[in-house]
């Protein structure tokens, strides 16, 4: 069953530059379906729009960010809603149906509230009673002792804090969690623990994940679906197996070839050039200034996402038209 349907979504920030208002086209016409059992990984270079997409999916638009076209439709059984330029986000869905672990969430916990008070605030905002037994059981599932309830966030290690954030995000049994780089500030061992935890929650509680990461090497052990983002666009999507075994877009190939492997002494080639402006993006394929395979067509005409083969594989590149 489809949980999230993204259609032609465009979400821009409006910023003032040199006395003029300009649009940063952070999400610039993307479409995708996310099914209820998916663990979807989103990858791409810094600044390509991953966190912006996460914010829109959650409906957490900051004042500078506007949906200018397209929409996101979410369906949790009979409870359905749409996020669109009309701006009708529905916070009552938050935490109970959809949760969000924002980038930099280690600092998201209110520093002047103890963890039990933070749980109390969450429950109060949903008109639910504070039931210490069920909170303790939930913490136990996430390998956290009930002692953390009496602690302030600053008394917890980074790994414990991230577990608490995940405990809060999962406590009301959401169907989907948007996790934006949930392990980026953690050491490798703690990172592994947290990833195992996400896997456990996905498998045991059937929570769908949208997982944003810079670390592509984590994906095969976690996710079943994958999207590659470049400058506000999706350039390739499909199952993880398919994209790892048969990457087609030149950008995806660069990204995958950059994964370090133990014992591999071959020199890694950086992706040539740097990410282009999102205020005045180039015409045609936005990757053309960096692409070794570009043709005249690439600079003039934007390649659409086209289906290639099976495994939901789609790619936006004129090489496969
Ligand atoms: P990273 O991997 O570094 O987290 P990202 O892919 O998540 O990057 P976004 O945070 O979505 O990228 O940013 C996309 C673009 O939008 C960037 O050019 C960024 O500077 C811009 N941007 C992000 N947040 C804002 C904001 N609040 N106001 C204005 N511009 C913003
Ligand atoms: Fe390269 Fe052209 Fe494909 Fe863009 S459309 S990735 S420039 S070959
Ligand atoms: Mg980000």
PDB file of C-alpha atoms in Angstrom, residues 10-263:
ATOM      1  CA  UNK A  10       8.606  22.068  -6.055  1.00  0.00           C
ATOM      2  CA  UNK A  11       9.630  23.715  -2.772  1.00  0.00           C
ATOM      3  CA  UNK A  12      11.663  26.929  -2.842  1.00  0.00           C
ATOM      4  CA  UNK A  13      13.213  29.194  -0.195  1.00  0.00           C
ATOM      5  CA  UNK A  14      12.842  32.897  -0.826  1.00  0.00           C
ATOM      6  CA  UNK A  15      15.893  34.885   0.281  1.00  0.00           C
ATOM      7  CA  UNK A  16      16.925  38.500  -0.100  1.00  0.00           C
ATOM      8  CA  UNK A  17      20.154  39.052  -2.002  1.00  0.00           C
ATOM      9  CA  UNK A  18      21.505  42.443  -3.072  1.00  0.00           C
ATOM     10  CA  UNK A  19      18.141  44.035  -2.361  1.00  0.00           C
ATOM     11  CA  UNK A  20      16.270  41.496  -4.504  1.00  0.00           C
ATOM     12  CA  UNK A  21      14.184  38.494  -3.574  1.00  0.00           C
ATOM     13  CA  UNK A  22      15.442  35.257  -5.117  1.00  0.00           C
ATOM     14  CA  UNK A  23      14.277  31.679  -5.040  1.00  0.00           C
ATOM     15  CA  UNK A  24      16.528  28.829  -3.962  1.00  0.00           C
ATOM     16  CA  UNK A  25      15.064  25.861  -5.834  1.00  0.00           C
ATOM     17  CA  UNK A  26      15.906  23.295  -3.174  1.00  0.00           C
ATOM     18  CA  UNK A  27      13.296  20.753  -4.343  1.00  0.00           C
ATOM     19  CA  UNK A  28      12.597  21.254  -8.014  1.00  0.00           C
ATOM     20  CA  UNK A  29      10.004  18.926  -9.504  1.00  0.00           C
ATOM     21  CA  UNK A  30      10.290  15.510  -7.892  1.00  0.00           C
ATOM     22  CA  UNK A  31       7.847  12.604  -7.939  1.00  0.00           C
ATOM     23  CA  UNK A  32       7.951   9.367  -5.978  1.00  0.00           C
ATOM     24  CA  UNK A  33       5.835   6.715  -4.291  1.00  0.00           C
ATOM     25  CA  UNK A  34       6.779   5.377  -0.875  1.00  0.00           C
ATOM     26  CA  UNK A  35       5.148   2.102   0.151  1.00  0.00           C
ATOM     27  CA  UNK A  36       4.286   1.210   3.716  1.00  0.00           C
ATOM     28  CA  UNK A  37       7.003  -1.434   4.064  1.00  0.00           C
ATOM     29  CA  UNK A  38       9.754   0.613   2.464  1.00  0.00           C
ATOM     30  CA  UNK A  39      13.036   1.614   4.017  1.00  0.00           C
ATOM     31  CA  UNK A  40      13.944   4.362   1.583  1.00  0.00           C
ATOM     32  CA  UNK A  41      17.433   5.869   1.523  1.00  0.00           C
ATOM     33  CA  UNK A  42      17.988   9.322   0.020  1.00  0.00           C
ATOM     34  CA  UNK A  43      21.536  10.257  -0.953  1.00  0.00           C
ATOM     35  CA  UNK A  44      23.245  13.159  -2.649  1.00  0.00           C
ATOM     36  CA  UNK A  45      25.899  15.792  -2.085  1.00  0.00           C
ATOM     37  CA  UNK A  46      25.595  18.482   0.550  1.00  0.00           C
ATOM     38  CA  UNK A  47      23.108  21.188  -0.414  1.00  0.00           C
ATOM     39  CA  UNK A  48      21.170  19.108  -2.973  1.00  0.00           C
ATOM     40  CA  UNK A  49      17.863  19.479  -1.089  1.00  0.00           C
ATOM     41  CA  UNK A  50      17.573  16.296   1.018  1.00  0.00           C
ATOM     42  CA  UNK A  51      16.684  18.029   4.286  1.00  0.00           C
ATOM     43  CA  UNK A  52      14.294  20.369   2.503  1.00  0.00           C
ATOM     44  CA  UNK A  53      12.453  17.377   1.071  1.00  0.00           C
ATOM     45  CA  UNK A  54      12.360  15.843   4.566  1.00  0.00           C
ATOM     46  CA  UNK A  55      10.844  19.035   5.993  1.00  0.00           C
ATOM     47  CA  UNK A  56       8.172  19.103   3.288  1.00  0.00           C
ATOM     48  CA  UNK A  57       7.268  15.427   3.784  1.00  0.00           C
ATOM     49  CA  UNK A  58       6.778  16.127   7.466  1.00  0.00           C
ATOM     50  CA  UNK A  59       4.903  19.353   6.763  1.00  0.00           C
ATOM     51  CA  UNK A  60       7.386  21.388   8.800  1.00  0.00           C
ATOM     52  CA  UNK A  61       7.824  24.405   6.570  1.00  0.00           C
ATOM     53  CA  UNK A  62       9.885  27.297   7.938  1.00  0.00           C
ATOM     54  CA  UNK A  63       8.809  30.823   6.936  1.00  0.00           C
ATOM     55  CA  UNK A  64      11.288  31.099   4.055  1.00  0.00           C
ATOM     56  CA  UNK A  65      10.219  27.762   2.535  1.00  0.00           C
ATOM     57  CA  UNK A  66       7.151  27.533   0.295  1.00  0.00           C
ATOM     58  CA  UNK A  67       5.666  24.763  -1.782  1.00  0.00           C
ATOM     59  CA  UNK A  68       5.284  26.410  -5.151  1.00  0.00           C
ATOM     60  CA  UNK A  69       3.883  23.495  -7.146  1.00  0.00           C
ATOM     61  CA  UNK A  70       2.924  19.841  -6.919  1.00  0.00           C
ATOM     62  CA  UNK A  71       1.904  18.074  -3.768  1.00  0.00           C
ATOM     63  CA  UNK A  72       2.527  15.283  -1.281  1.00  0.00           C
ATOM     64  CA  UNK A  73      -0.384  13.008  -0.457  1.00  0.00           C
ATOM     65  CA  UNK A  74      -0.195  10.891   2.678  1.00  0.00           C
ATOM     66  CA  UNK A  75      -2.598   8.047   3.396  1.00  0.00           C
ATOM     67  CA  UNK A  76      -2.758   6.248   6.725  1.00  0.00           C
ATOM     68  CA  UNK A  77      -5.756   4.006   6.141  1.00  0.00           C
ATOM     69  CA  UNK A  78      -8.824   6.245   6.179  1.00  0.00           C
ATOM     70  CA  UNK A  79      -6.827   9.188   7.532  1.00  0.00           C
ATOM     71  CA  UNK A  80      -5.540  11.070   4.500  1.00  0.00           C
ATOM     72  CA  UNK A  81      -4.141  14.518   3.914  1.00  0.00           C
ATOM     73  CA  UNK A  82      -2.263  16.545   1.377  1.00  0.00           C
ATOM     74  CA  UNK A  83       0.652  18.959   1.632  1.00  0.00           C
ATOM     75  CA  UNK A  84       0.396  21.442  -1.213  1.00  0.00           C
ATOM     76  CA  UNK A  85       0.796  25.134  -2.094  1.00  0.00           C
ATOM     77  CA  UNK A  86      -2.439  25.695  -0.174  1.00  0.00           C
ATOM     78  CA  UNK A  87      -0.370  24.965   2.928  1.00  0.00           C
ATOM     79  CA  UNK A  88      -2.797  22.646   4.651  1.00  0.00           C
ATOM     80  CA  UNK A  89      -0.400  20.707   6.866  1.00  0.00           C
ATOM     81  CA  UNK A  90      -1.962  18.750   9.682  1.00  0.00           C
ATOM     82  CA  UNK A  91       0.095  18.720  12.874  1.00  0.00           C
ATOM     83  CA  UNK A  92      -2.320  16.236  14.496  1.00  0.00           C
ATOM     84  CA  UNK A  93      -0.674  13.594  12.279  1.00  0.00           C
ATOM     85  CA  UNK A  94       2.692  14.350  13.850  1.00  0.00           C
ATOM     86  CA  UNK A  95       4.174  11.706  16.152  1.00  0.00           C
ATOM     87  CA  UNK A  96       1.092   9.451  15.952  1.00  0.00           C
ATOM     88  CA  UNK A  97       1.299   8.773  12.220  1.00  0.00           C
ATOM     89  CA  UNK A  98       4.453  10.465  11.022  1.00  0.00           C
ATOM     90  CA  UNK A  99       7.569  11.313  13.014  1.00  0.00           C
ATOM     91  CA  UNK A 100      10.641  13.319  12.129  1.00  0.00           C
ATOM     92  CA  UNK A 101      14.192  13.044  13.394  1.00  0.00           C
ATOM     93  CA  UNK A 102      15.660  16.294  12.081  1.00  0.00           C
ATOM     94  CA  UNK A 103      19.276  16.755  11.042  1.00  0.00           C
ATOM     95  CA  UNK A 104      21.266  17.719  14.150  1.00  0.00           C
ATOM     96  CA  UNK A 105      18.581  16.213  16.374  1.00  0.00           C
ATOM     97  CA  UNK A 106      21.091  15.665  19.199  1.00  0.00           C
ATOM     98  CA  UNK A 107      20.490  19.290  20.113  1.00  0.00           C
ATOM     99  CA  UNK A 108      16.715  19.055  19.549  1.00  0.00           C
ATOM    100  CA  UNK A 109      15.868  17.952  23.093  1.00  0.00           C
ATOM    101  CA  UNK A 110      14.760  20.809  25.324  1.00  0.00           C
ATOM    102  CA  UNK A 111      17.851  21.359  27.551  1.00  0.00           C
ATOM    103  CA  UNK A 112      15.883  22.571  30.567  1.00  0.00           C
ATOM    104  CA  UNK A 113      13.436  19.631  30.719  1.00  0.00           C
ATOM    105  CA  UNK A 114      14.241  16.203  32.137  1.00  0.00           C
ATOM    106  CA  UNK A 115      13.482  13.310  29.790  1.00  0.00           C
ATOM    107  CA  UNK A 116      10.331  12.285  31.690  1.00  0.00           C
ATOM    108  CA  UNK A 117       9.084  15.877  31.358  1.00  0.00           C
ATOM    109  CA  UNK A 118       9.761  15.782  27.624  1.00  0.00           C
ATOM    110  CA  UNK A 119       7.660  12.589  27.384  1.00  0.00           C
ATOM    111  CA  UNK A 120       4.994  14.285  29.493  1.00  0.00           C
ATOM    112  CA  UNK A 121       4.956  17.280  27.092  1.00  0.00           C
ATOM    113  CA  UNK A 122       4.593  14.944  24.110  1.00  0.00           C
ATOM    114  CA  UNK A 123       1.677  13.071  25.678  1.00  0.00           C
ATOM    115  CA  UNK A 124       0.007  16.265  26.863  1.00  0.00           C
ATOM    116  CA  UNK A 125       0.144  17.711  23.339  1.00  0.00           C
ATOM    117  CA  UNK A 126      -1.803  14.629  22.190  1.00  0.00           C
ATOM    118  CA  UNK A 127      -4.232  14.669  25.124  1.00  0.00           C
ATOM    119  CA  UNK A 128      -2.881  11.346  26.320  1.00  0.00           C
ATOM    120  CA  UNK A 129      -2.291  10.334  29.948  1.00  0.00           C
ATOM    121  CA  UNK A 130       1.263  10.022  31.267  1.00  0.00           C
ATOM    122  CA  UNK A 131       1.761   6.283  31.720  1.00  0.00           C
ATOM    123  CA  UNK A 132       5.187   5.678  33.227  1.00  0.00           C
ATOM    124  CA  UNK A 133       4.959   1.868  32.839  1.00  0.00           C
ATOM    125  CA  UNK A 134       4.546   1.986  29.071  1.00  0.00           C
ATOM    126  CA  UNK A 135       7.325   4.598  28.751  1.00  0.00           C
ATOM    127  CA  UNK A 136       9.701   2.387  30.739  1.00  0.00           C
ATOM    128  CA  UNK A 137       8.809  -0.638  28.610  1.00  0.00           C
ATOM    129  CA  UNK A 138       9.415   1.375  25.473  1.00  0.00           C
ATOM    130  CA  UNK A 139      12.791   2.629  26.736  1.00  0.00           C
ATOM    131  CA  UNK A 140      13.711  -0.931  27.614  1.00  0.00           C
ATOM    132  CA  UNK A 141      13.002  -2.019  24.036  1.00  0.00           C
ATOM    133  CA  UNK A 142      15.445   0.644  22.857  1.00  0.00           C
ATOM    134  CA  UNK A 143      18.104  -0.449  25.350  1.00  0.00           C
ATOM    135  CA  UNK A 144      17.681   2.565  27.614  1.00  0.00           C
ATOM    136  CA  UNK A 145      17.394   2.223  31.367  1.00  0.00           C
ATOM    137  CA  UNK A 146      14.547   4.008  33.134  1.00  0.00           C
ATOM    138  CA  UNK A 147      17.189   6.105  34.935  1.00  0.00           C
ATOM    139  CA  UNK A 148      17.384   8.353  31.868  1.00  0.00           C
ATOM    140  CA  UNK A 149      13.904   9.632  32.673  1.00  0.00           C
ATOM    141  CA  UNK A 150      15.301  11.577  35.597  1.00  0.00           C
ATOM    142  CA  UNK A 151      18.163  13.048  33.590  1.00  0.00           C
ATOM    143  CA  UNK A 152      18.565  16.256  31.604  1.00  0.00           C
ATOM    144  CA  UNK A 153      19.640  15.921  27.949  1.00  0.00           C
ATOM    145  CA  UNK A 154      23.122  17.317  28.767  1.00  0.00           C
ATOM    146  CA  UNK A 155      23.690  14.403  31.156  1.00  0.00           C
ATOM    147  CA  UNK A 156      23.327  11.858  28.310  1.00  0.00           C
ATOM    148  CA  UNK A 157      26.003  10.690  25.865  1.00  0.00           C
ATOM    149  CA  UNK A 158      25.453  11.368  22.143  1.00  0.00           C
ATOM    150  CA  UNK A 159      24.317   7.763  21.575  1.00  0.00           C
ATOM    151  CA  UNK A 160      21.892   7.876  24.526  1.00  0.00           C
ATOM    152  CA  UNK A 161      20.494  11.195  23.329  1.00  0.00           C
ATOM    153  CA  UNK A 162      19.884   9.779  19.867  1.00  0.00           C
ATOM    154  CA  UNK A 163      18.148   6.745  21.425  1.00  0.00           C
ATOM    155  CA  UNK A 164      15.932   9.091  23.446  1.00  0.00           C
ATOM    156  CA  UNK A 165      15.093  11.053  20.278  1.00  0.00           C
ATOM    157  CA  UNK A 166      14.192   7.747  18.571  1.00  0.00           C
ATOM    158  CA  UNK A 167      12.204   6.655  21.653  1.00  0.00           C
ATOM    159  CA  UNK A 168      10.157   9.859  21.458  1.00  0.00           C
ATOM    160  CA  UNK A 169       9.734   9.554  17.698  1.00  0.00           C
ATOM    161  CA  UNK A 170       8.434   5.987  17.967  1.00  0.00           C
ATOM    162  CA  UNK A 171       6.463   6.122  21.211  1.00  0.00           C
ATOM    163  CA  UNK A 172       3.089   6.867  19.609  1.00  0.00           C
ATOM    164  CA  UNK A 173       3.566   4.122  16.988  1.00  0.00           C
ATOM    165  CA  UNK A 174       3.890   6.211  13.820  1.00  0.00           C
ATOM    166  CA  UNK A 175       3.623   4.480  10.455  1.00  0.00           C
ATOM    167  CA  UNK A 176       6.541   6.423   8.995  1.00  0.00           C
ATOM    168  CA  UNK A 177       9.664   8.131  10.321  1.00  0.00           C
ATOM    169  CA  UNK A 178      11.672  10.679   8.383  1.00  0.00           C
ATOM    170  CA  UNK A 179      15.222  10.331   9.755  1.00  0.00           C
ATOM    171  CA  UNK A 180      17.623  13.004   8.508  1.00  0.00           C
ATOM    172  CA  UNK A 181      21.219  11.859   9.064  1.00  0.00           C
ATOM    173  CA  UNK A 182      20.385  10.302  12.436  1.00  0.00           C
ATOM    174  CA  UNK A 183      23.891   8.948  12.992  1.00  0.00           C
ATOM    175  CA  UNK A 184      26.158  11.599  11.511  1.00  0.00           C
ATOM    176  CA  UNK A 185      27.509  12.997  14.800  1.00  0.00           C
ATOM    177  CA  UNK A 186      28.161   9.590  16.394  1.00  0.00           C
ATOM    178  CA  UNK A 187      31.211   7.320  16.599  1.00  0.00           C
ATOM    179  CA  UNK A 188      31.197   4.170  14.459  1.00  0.00           C
ATOM    180  CA  UNK A 189      30.194   1.756  17.241  1.00  0.00           C
ATOM    181  CA  UNK A 190      27.313   3.932  18.428  1.00  0.00           C
ATOM    182  CA  UNK A 191      26.355   4.527  14.814  1.00  0.00           C
ATOM    183  CA  UNK A 192      26.041   0.760  14.301  1.00  0.00           C
ATOM    184  CA  UNK A 193      23.921   0.407  17.450  1.00  0.00           C
ATOM    185  CA  UNK A 194      21.544   3.112  16.256  1.00  0.00           C
ATOM    186  CA  UNK A 195      21.279   1.618  12.767  1.00  0.00           C
ATOM    187  CA  UNK A 196      20.502  -1.803  14.256  1.00  0.00           C
ATOM    188  CA  UNK A 197      17.824  -0.118  16.303  1.00  0.00           C
ATOM    189  CA  UNK A 198      16.239   1.459  13.222  1.00  0.00           C
ATOM    190  CA  UNK A 199      16.325  -1.934  11.502  1.00  0.00           C
ATOM    191  CA  UNK A 200      14.690  -3.567  14.511  1.00  0.00           C
ATOM    192  CA  UNK A 201      11.926  -0.947  14.552  1.00  0.00           C
ATOM    193  CA  UNK A 202      11.406  -1.367  10.821  1.00  0.00           C
ATOM    194  CA  UNK A 203      11.148  -5.153  11.086  1.00  0.00           C
ATOM    195  CA  UNK A 204       9.322  -5.568  14.392  1.00  0.00           C
ATOM    196  CA  UNK A 205       6.984  -2.564  14.356  1.00  0.00           C
ATOM    197  CA  UNK A 206       6.695  -2.349  10.552  1.00  0.00           C
ATOM    198  CA  UNK A 207       7.649   1.324  10.557  1.00  0.00           C
ATOM    199  CA  UNK A 208       8.427   2.760   7.141  1.00  0.00           C
ATOM    200  CA  UNK A 209      11.632   4.836   7.105  1.00  0.00           C
ATOM    201  CA  UNK A 210      12.829   7.665   4.903  1.00  0.00           C
ATOM    202  CA  UNK A 211      16.500   7.687   5.783  1.00  0.00           C
ATOM    203  CA  UNK A 212      18.776  10.505   4.625  1.00  0.00           C
ATOM    204  CA  UNK A 213      22.475   9.827   4.703  1.00  0.00           C
ATOM    205  CA  UNK A 214      25.841  10.911   3.318  1.00  0.00           C
ATOM    206  CA  UNK A 215      27.252   7.474   4.052  1.00  0.00           C
ATOM    207  CA  UNK A 216      26.234   5.358   1.078  1.00  0.00           C
ATOM    208  CA  UNK A 217      28.036   2.299   2.445  1.00  0.00           C
ATOM    209  CA  UNK A 218      25.338   1.977   5.153  1.00  0.00           C
ATOM    210  CA  UNK A 219      22.524   1.578   2.663  1.00  0.00           C
ATOM    211  CA  UNK A 220      22.718  -2.087   1.514  1.00  0.00           C
ATOM    212  CA  UNK A 221      22.373  -3.365   5.093  1.00  0.00           C
ATOM    213  CA  UNK A 222      19.424  -1.162   5.863  1.00  0.00           C
ATOM    214  CA  UNK A 223      17.289  -0.036   2.976  1.00  0.00           C
ATOM    215  CA  UNK A 224      15.319  -1.707   0.197  1.00  0.00           C
ATOM    216  CA  UNK A 225      14.705   1.420  -1.907  1.00  0.00           C
ATOM    217  CA  UNK A 226      16.994   4.277  -2.848  1.00  0.00           C
ATOM    218  CA  UNK A 227      16.796   7.705  -4.467  1.00  0.00           C
ATOM    219  CA  UNK A 228      19.764   9.721  -5.710  1.00  0.00           C
ATOM    220  CA  UNK A 229      19.237  13.478  -5.541  1.00  0.00           C
ATOM    221  CA  UNK A 230      21.176  16.153  -7.388  1.00  0.00           C
ATOM    222  CA  UNK A 231      20.473  19.905  -7.174  1.00  0.00           C
ATOM    223  CA  UNK A 232      16.851  19.572  -6.184  1.00  0.00           C
ATOM    224  CA  UNK A 233      16.049  16.761  -8.641  1.00  0.00           C
ATOM    225  CA  UNK A 234      15.900  13.005  -8.438  1.00  0.00           C
ATOM    226  CA  UNK A 235      18.353  11.612 -10.971  1.00  0.00           C
ATOM    227  CA  UNK A 236      17.981   7.887 -10.275  1.00  0.00           C
ATOM    228  CA  UNK A 237      15.756   5.668  -8.157  1.00  0.00           C
ATOM    229  CA  UNK A 238      14.978   2.002  -7.698  1.00  0.00           C
ATOM    230  CA  UNK A 239      15.642  -0.907  -5.415  1.00  0.00           C
ATOM    231  CA  UNK A 240      18.933  -0.818  -3.524  1.00  0.00           C
ATOM    232  CA  UNK A 241      20.030  -4.100  -5.132  1.00  0.00           C
ATOM    233  CA  UNK A 242      19.384  -2.717  -8.593  1.00  0.00           C
ATOM    234  CA  UNK A 243      21.105   0.639  -8.063  1.00  0.00           C
ATOM    235  CA  UNK A 244      24.163  -0.945  -6.460  1.00  0.00           C
ATOM    236  CA  UNK A 245      24.513  -3.665  -9.111  1.00  0.00           C
ATOM    237  CA  UNK A 246      23.482  -1.610 -12.126  1.00  0.00           C
ATOM    238  CA  UNK A 247      23.921   2.129 -11.499  1.00  0.00           C
ATOM    239  CA  UNK A 248      23.160   4.054 -14.694  1.00  0.00           C
ATOM    240  CA  UNK A 249      23.330   7.783 -14.044  1.00  0.00           C
ATOM    241  CA  UNK A 250      26.907   9.125 -14.256  1.00  0.00           C
ATOM    242  CA  UNK A 251      26.358  10.931 -10.936  1.00  0.00           C
ATOM    243  CA  UNK A 252      25.224   7.724  -9.190  1.00  0.00           C
ATOM    244  CA  UNK A 253      28.289   5.958 -10.575  1.00  0.00           C
ATOM    245  CA  UNK A 254      30.565   8.658  -9.182  1.00  0.00           C
ATOM    246  CA  UNK A 255      28.863   8.434  -5.784  1.00  0.00           C
ATOM    247  CA  UNK A 256      29.102   4.637  -5.629  1.00  0.00           C
ATOM    248  CA  UNK A 257      32.719   4.588  -6.772  1.00  0.00           C
ATOM    249  CA  UNK A 258      33.584   6.941  -3.912  1.00  0.00           C
ATOM    250  CA  UNK A 259      32.706   4.308  -1.256  1.00  0.00           C
ATOM    251  CA  UNK A 260      35.947   3.248   0.429  1.00  0.00           C
ATOM    252  CA  UNK A 261      36.550  -0.523   0.586  1.00  0.00           C
ATOM    253  CA  UNK A 262      38.963  -2.237   2.971  1.00  0.00           C
ATOM    254  CA  UNK A 263      42.129  -3.289   1.103  1.00  0.00           C
TER     255      UNK A 263
END
